XYZ file of C-alpha atoms in Angstrom:
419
model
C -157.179 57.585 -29.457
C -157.773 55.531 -26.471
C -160.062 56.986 -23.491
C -160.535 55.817 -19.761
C -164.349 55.274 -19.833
C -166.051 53.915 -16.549
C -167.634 50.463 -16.891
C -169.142 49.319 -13.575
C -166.556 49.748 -10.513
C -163.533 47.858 -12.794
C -160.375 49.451 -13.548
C -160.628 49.440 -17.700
C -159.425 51.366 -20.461
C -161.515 51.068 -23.731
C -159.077 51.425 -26.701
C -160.827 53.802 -29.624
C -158.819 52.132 -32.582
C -161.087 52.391 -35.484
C -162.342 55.888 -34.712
C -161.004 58.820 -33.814
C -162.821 62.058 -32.255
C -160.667 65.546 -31.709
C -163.585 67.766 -30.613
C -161.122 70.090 -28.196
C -158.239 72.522 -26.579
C -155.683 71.048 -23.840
C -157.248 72.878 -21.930
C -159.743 70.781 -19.486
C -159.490 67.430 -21.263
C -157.108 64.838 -19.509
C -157.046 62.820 -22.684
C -157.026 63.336 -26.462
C -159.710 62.661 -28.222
C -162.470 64.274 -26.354
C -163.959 67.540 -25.963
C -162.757 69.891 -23.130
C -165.978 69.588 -21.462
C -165.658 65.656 -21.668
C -163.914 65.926 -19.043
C -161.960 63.029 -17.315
C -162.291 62.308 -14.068
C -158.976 61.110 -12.743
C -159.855 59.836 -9.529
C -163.100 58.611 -8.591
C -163.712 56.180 -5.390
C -159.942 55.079 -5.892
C -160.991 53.833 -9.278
C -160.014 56.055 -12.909
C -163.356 56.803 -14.397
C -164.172 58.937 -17.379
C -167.018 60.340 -19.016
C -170.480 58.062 -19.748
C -171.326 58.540 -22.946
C -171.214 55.964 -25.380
C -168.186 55.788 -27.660
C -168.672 54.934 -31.113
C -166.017 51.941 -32.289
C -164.955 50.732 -29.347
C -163.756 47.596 -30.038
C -161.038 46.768 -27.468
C -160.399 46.086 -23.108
C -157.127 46.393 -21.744
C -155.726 47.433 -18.468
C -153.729 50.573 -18.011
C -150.330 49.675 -17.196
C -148.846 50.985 -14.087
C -147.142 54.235 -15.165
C -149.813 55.430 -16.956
C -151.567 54.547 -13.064
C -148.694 56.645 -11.512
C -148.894 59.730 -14.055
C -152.398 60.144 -13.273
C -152.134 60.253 -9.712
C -149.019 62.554 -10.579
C -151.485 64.143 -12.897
C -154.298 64.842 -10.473
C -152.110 66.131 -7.582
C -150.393 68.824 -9.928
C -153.597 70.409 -11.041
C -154.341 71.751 -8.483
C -151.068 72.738 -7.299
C -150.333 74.053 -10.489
C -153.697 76.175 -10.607
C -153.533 77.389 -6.869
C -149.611 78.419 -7.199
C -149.767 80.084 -10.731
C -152.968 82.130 -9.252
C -150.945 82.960 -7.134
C -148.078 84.158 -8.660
C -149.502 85.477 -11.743
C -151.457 88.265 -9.357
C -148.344 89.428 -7.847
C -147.000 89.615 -11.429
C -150.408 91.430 -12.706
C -150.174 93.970 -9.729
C -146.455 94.601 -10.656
C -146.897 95.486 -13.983
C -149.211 98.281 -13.606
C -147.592 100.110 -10.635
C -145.795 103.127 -11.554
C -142.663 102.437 -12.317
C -143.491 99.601 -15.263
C -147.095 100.900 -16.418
C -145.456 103.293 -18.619
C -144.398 100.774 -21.346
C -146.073 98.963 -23.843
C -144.484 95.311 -22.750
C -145.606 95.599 -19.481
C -149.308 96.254 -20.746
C -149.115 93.071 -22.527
C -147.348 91.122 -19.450
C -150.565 92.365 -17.486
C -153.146 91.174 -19.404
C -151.160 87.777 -20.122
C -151.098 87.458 -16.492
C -155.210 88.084 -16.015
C -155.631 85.870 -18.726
C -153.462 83.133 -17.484
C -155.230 83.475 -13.878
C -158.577 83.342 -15.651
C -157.839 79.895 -17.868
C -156.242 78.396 -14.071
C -159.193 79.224 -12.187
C -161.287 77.108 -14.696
C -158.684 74.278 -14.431
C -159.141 74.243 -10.999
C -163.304 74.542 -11.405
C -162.387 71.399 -13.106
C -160.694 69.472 -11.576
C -163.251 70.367 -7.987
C -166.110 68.864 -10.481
C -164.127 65.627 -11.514
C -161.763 64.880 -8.954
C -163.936 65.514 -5.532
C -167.812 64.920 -4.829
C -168.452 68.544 -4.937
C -169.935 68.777 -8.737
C -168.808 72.291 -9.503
C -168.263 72.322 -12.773
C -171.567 69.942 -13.857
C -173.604 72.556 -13.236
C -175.503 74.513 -15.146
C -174.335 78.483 -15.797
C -171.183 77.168 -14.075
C -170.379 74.713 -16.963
C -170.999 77.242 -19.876
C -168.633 79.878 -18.171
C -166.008 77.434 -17.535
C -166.119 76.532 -21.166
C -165.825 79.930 -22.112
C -163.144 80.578 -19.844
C -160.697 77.984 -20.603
C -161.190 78.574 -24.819
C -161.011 82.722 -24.407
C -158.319 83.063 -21.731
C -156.438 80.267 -23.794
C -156.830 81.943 -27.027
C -155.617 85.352 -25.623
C -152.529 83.968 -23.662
C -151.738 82.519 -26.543
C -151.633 85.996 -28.758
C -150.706 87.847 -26.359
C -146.706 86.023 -26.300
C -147.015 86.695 -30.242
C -148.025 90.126 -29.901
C -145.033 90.199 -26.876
C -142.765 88.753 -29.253
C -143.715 91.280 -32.231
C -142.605 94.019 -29.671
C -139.268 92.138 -28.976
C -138.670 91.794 -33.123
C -139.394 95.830 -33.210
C -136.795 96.510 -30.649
C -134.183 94.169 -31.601
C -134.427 94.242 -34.964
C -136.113 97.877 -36.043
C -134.987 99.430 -33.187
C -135.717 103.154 -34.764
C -139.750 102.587 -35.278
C -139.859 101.467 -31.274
C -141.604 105.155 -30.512
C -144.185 104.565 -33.390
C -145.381 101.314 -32.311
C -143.954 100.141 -28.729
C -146.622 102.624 -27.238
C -148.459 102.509 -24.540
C -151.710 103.615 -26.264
C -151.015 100.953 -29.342
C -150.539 97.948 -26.850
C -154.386 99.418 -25.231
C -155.728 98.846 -28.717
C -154.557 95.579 -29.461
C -155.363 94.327 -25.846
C -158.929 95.481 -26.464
C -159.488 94.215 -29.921
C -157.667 90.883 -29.077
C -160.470 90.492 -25.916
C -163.424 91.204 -28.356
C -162.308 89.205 -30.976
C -161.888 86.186 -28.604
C -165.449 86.668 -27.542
C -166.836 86.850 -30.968
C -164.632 83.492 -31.671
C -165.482 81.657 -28.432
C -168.735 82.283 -27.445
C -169.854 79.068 -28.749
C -169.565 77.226 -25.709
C -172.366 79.117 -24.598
C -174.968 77.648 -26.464
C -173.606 74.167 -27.783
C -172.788 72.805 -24.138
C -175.336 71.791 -21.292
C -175.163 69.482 -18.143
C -176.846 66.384 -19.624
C -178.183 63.603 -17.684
C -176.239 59.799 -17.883
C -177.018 56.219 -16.720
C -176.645 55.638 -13.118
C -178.169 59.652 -12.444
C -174.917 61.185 -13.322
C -174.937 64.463 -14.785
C -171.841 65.877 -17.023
C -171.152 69.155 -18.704
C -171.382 67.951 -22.437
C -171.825 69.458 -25.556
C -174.964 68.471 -27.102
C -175.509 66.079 -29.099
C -177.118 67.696 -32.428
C -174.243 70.205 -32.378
C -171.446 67.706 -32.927
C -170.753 69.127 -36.464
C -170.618 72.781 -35.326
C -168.255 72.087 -32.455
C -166.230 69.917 -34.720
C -165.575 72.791 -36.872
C -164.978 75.039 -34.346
C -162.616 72.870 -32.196
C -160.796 72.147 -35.341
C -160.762 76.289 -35.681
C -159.469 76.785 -32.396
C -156.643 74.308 -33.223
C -155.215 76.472 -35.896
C -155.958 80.163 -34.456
C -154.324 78.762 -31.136
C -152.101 76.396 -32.031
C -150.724 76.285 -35.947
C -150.966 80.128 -36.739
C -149.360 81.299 -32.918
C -146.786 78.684 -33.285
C -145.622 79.105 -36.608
C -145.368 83.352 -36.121
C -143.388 83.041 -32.580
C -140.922 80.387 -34.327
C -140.591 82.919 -37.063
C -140.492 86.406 -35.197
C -137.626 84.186 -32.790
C -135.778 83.312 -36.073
C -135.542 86.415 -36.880
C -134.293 87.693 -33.626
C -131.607 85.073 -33.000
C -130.234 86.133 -36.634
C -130.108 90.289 -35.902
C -128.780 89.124 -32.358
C -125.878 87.125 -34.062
C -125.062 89.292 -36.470
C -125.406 92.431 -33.691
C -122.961 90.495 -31.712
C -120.103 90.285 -34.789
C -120.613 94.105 -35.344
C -119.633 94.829 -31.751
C -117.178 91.896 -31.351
C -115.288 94.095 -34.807
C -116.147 97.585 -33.033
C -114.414 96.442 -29.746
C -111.412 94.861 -31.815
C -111.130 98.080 -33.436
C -111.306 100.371 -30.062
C -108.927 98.105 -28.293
C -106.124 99.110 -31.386
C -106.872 102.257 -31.462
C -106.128 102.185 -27.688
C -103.421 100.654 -27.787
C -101.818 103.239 -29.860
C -102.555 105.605 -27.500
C -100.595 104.676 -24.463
C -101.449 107.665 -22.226
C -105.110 107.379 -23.188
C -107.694 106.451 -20.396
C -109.582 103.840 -20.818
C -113.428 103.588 -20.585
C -115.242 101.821 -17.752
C -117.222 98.235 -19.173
C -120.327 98.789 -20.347
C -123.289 97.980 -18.814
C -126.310 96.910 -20.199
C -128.569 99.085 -22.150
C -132.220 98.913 -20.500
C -133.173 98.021 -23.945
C -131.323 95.118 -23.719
C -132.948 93.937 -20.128
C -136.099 94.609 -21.684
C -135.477 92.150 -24.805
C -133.895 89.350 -22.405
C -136.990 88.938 -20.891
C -139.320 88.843 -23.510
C -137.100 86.728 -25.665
C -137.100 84.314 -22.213
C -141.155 84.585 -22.472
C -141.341 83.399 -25.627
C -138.471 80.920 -25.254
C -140.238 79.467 -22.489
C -143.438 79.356 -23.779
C -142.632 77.249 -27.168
C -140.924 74.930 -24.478
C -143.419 74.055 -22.374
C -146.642 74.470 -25.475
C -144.926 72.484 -28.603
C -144.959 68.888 -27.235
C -148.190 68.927 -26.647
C -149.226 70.837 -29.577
C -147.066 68.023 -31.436
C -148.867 65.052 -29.807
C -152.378 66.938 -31.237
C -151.221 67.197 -34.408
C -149.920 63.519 -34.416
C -153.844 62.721 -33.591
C -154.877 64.842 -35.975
C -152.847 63.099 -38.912
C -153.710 59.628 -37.342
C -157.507 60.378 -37.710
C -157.370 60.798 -41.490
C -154.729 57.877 -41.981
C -156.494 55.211 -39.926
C -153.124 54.038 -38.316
C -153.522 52.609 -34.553
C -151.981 53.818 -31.941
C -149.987 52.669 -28.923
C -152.506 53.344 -26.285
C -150.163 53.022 -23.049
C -147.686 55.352 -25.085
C -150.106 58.243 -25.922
C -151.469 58.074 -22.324
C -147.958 58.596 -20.758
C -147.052 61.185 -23.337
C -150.496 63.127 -23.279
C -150.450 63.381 -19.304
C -146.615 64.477 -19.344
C -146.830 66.978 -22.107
C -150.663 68.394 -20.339
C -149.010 68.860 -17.042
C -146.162 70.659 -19.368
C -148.645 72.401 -21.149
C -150.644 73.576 -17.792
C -147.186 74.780 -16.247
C -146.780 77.262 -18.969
C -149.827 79.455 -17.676
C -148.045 78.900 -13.923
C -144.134 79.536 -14.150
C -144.293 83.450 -15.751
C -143.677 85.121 -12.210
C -140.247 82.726 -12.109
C -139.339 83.961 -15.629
C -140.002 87.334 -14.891
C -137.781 88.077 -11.697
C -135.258 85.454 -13.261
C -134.565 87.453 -16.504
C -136.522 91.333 -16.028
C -133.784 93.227 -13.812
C -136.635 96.090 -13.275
C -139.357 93.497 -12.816
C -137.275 92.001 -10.003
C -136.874 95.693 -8.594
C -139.913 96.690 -8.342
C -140.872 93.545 -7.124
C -139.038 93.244 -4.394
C -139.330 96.481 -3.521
C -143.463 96.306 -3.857
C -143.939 93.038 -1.667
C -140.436 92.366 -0.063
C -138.932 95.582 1.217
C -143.003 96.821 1.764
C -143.603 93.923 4.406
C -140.006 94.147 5.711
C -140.416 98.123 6.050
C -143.438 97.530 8.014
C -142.119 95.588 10.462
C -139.419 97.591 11.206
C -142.077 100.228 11.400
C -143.849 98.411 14.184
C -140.649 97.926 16.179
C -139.897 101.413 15.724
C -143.031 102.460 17.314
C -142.779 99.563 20.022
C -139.363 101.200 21.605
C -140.626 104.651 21.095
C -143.929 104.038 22.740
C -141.737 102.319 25.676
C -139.100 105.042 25.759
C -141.887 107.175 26.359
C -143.593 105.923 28.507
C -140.230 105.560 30.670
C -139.225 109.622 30.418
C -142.862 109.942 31.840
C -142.543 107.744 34.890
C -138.887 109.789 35.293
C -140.545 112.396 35.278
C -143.750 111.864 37.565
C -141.185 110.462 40.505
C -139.419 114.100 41.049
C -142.822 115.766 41.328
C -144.259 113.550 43.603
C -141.186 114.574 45.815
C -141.673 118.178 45.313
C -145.636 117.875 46.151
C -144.973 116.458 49.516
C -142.253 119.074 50.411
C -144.929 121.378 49.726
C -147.561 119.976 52.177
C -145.327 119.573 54.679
């Protein structure tokens, strides 16, 4: 899989053709084949530069071509725009979840801790990108590197089973709708929050002690894995692949199977029940008819997290595709089209990123009670407030006039008195 690896102050692409190395997530990496703490930087001195270390099999110069050029500028002005905003937003959305009105359901437990974890796997992105992108070496330090590294593999990890464990729920409700009080409960979706997060740290906490800030020609220092670990973080990168990527993907495609079928044949069940009302109706001429039906709050409920999940395989498969591709490329030796993979790999990442960034849209888009409480939490509270302030301002002034009324007339009355 190709690599942008600096050599001198030249703009060069070495092309890894006879080798191929998967050794991470899409999480920090901007290209395949290295390690999420082999980072890329994307714009260095107005030249692409990449990590330092030597690359085994490198047999090959050519220039990028200029798309791949414009994606990466594309590609390093949307990181941070995508980490900032989705920060951002996925607060609000945490903060929303557990106030009073939504705390009380199972869903909204899981929506919460998606949105923490989302926030958490951002704010490493954007570590990230400070240490590669600007002169401020954030991220290539030490302490600062290992947590990073943790970061971006836990938080991934639970986002990730936390839209399966969302779209279990939705499968209960649509299509067992009778066992929803046994396990859609509040105290249930507590458990499984808790032994998700301590699983993920008994799975991730490699990073901790496999990765270092290691020192490179020309006195640059990089957070790096090191190098007598390379077979334990292959097999653990090549873990992480199928706990976060195979396994999730293959259960959510599944569970949404399954719902789309019940939904369907839900649909022709009341489409018959409706047919059958309207004749019956119909042979009652004086008989008053029924007001349309609104929508069940189990049914506003299962929009949304059927649009979470929907949204999610959207924005995750392509680049879970183009991994696998690499994966199946390493063990047949075929070459690849270097300026191809580029493009793809930064349009899919920036696809990929977006998906831990867009759930506050989804959510007032598709949760009619989200968007309530929303609104009323941030929107009518700052709105309220204001009106509040102009409240006081012409009551403080219509006092203050009925006082000067009033002090006039006694003035009068105190010099009638003296004289």
């Amino acid at each position: 899989m190709p690599t942008f690896v600096a050599i001198s102050d030249n703009l060069t692409m070495e092309l890894r053709t006879d080798q191929y190395d998967i050794l991470g997530n899409d999480t920090v990496n901007t290209t395949l084949g290295s390690p999420p703490w082999q980072t890329t930087s994307l714009w260095e001195t107005g030249n692409f530069s990449g990590n330092t270390s030597t690359a085994i099999g490198m047999n090959n110069t050519r220039t990028p071509s200029i798309a791949i050029q414009i994606l990466y500028r594309v590609h390093l002005v949307a990181i941070p725009a995508i980490a900032i905003i989705g920060t951002i937003s996925n607060l609000l959305a945490f903060f929303t979840f557990i106030s009073k009105p939504l705390r009380r359901t199972s869903c909204s437990l899981y929506l919460a801790a998606r949105s923490l974890s989302d926030t958490g796997f951002l704010l490493s992105l954007l570590a990230t990108w400070i240490g590669d992108a600007t002169t401020f070496q954030l991220y290539h330090r030490d302490g600062m590197c290992q947590i990073v590294l943790f970061l971006t593999y836990f938080c991934g990890f639970l986002s990730v089973w936390l839209v399966v464990l969302i779209t279990v729920e939705n499968y209960i409700r649509i299509c067992h709708p009778f066992t929803v009080g046994r396990f859609c409960t509040v105290q249930k979706a507590k458990g499984f929050i808790f032994g998700l997060s301590v699983t993920g740290v008994v799975l991730y906490h490699f990073p901790l002690w496999i990765s270092a800030v290691l020192d490179y020609p020309g006195g640059k220092r990089y957070c790096n894995y090191i190098q007598k670990y390379v077979t334990i973080t292959r097999m653990f990168t090549y873990g992480d692949m199928f706990l976060t990527l195979v396994i999730p993907s293959i259960a959510i495609i599944l569970l949404m199977v399954g719902i789309t079928y019940s939904l369907i044949t839900s649909l022709k069940r009341q489409k018959r029940l409706k047919q059958n009302s309207e004749r019956v109706k119909s042979q009652r001429p004086n008989g008053k008819k029924s007001g349309g039906s609104s929508s069940s709050p189990q049914a506003k409920v299962t929009k949304m997290l059927s649009a979470v999940s929907f949204i999610f395989l959207v924005l995750n498969l392509p680049s879970h595709a183009v991994r696998l591709r690499v994966v199946i490329l390493t063990y047949e030796g075929e070459p690849q089209q270097p300026n191809i993979d580029q493009m793809l790999q930064v349009i899919f990442q920036i696809l990929y990123y977006l998906s831990f960034a867009v759930n506050l849209g989804v959510y007032l888009a598709c949760g009619d009670n989200f968007r309530k409480v929303f609104l009323d939490k941030y929107v009518s509270c700052v709105l309220r407030s204001k009106y509040m302030r102009r409240k006081s301002e012409v009551s403080h002034t219509s006092f203050t006039n009925i006082r000067l009324e009033a002090t006039e007339p006694m003035k009068e009355e105190e010099t009638s008195l003296i004289t």
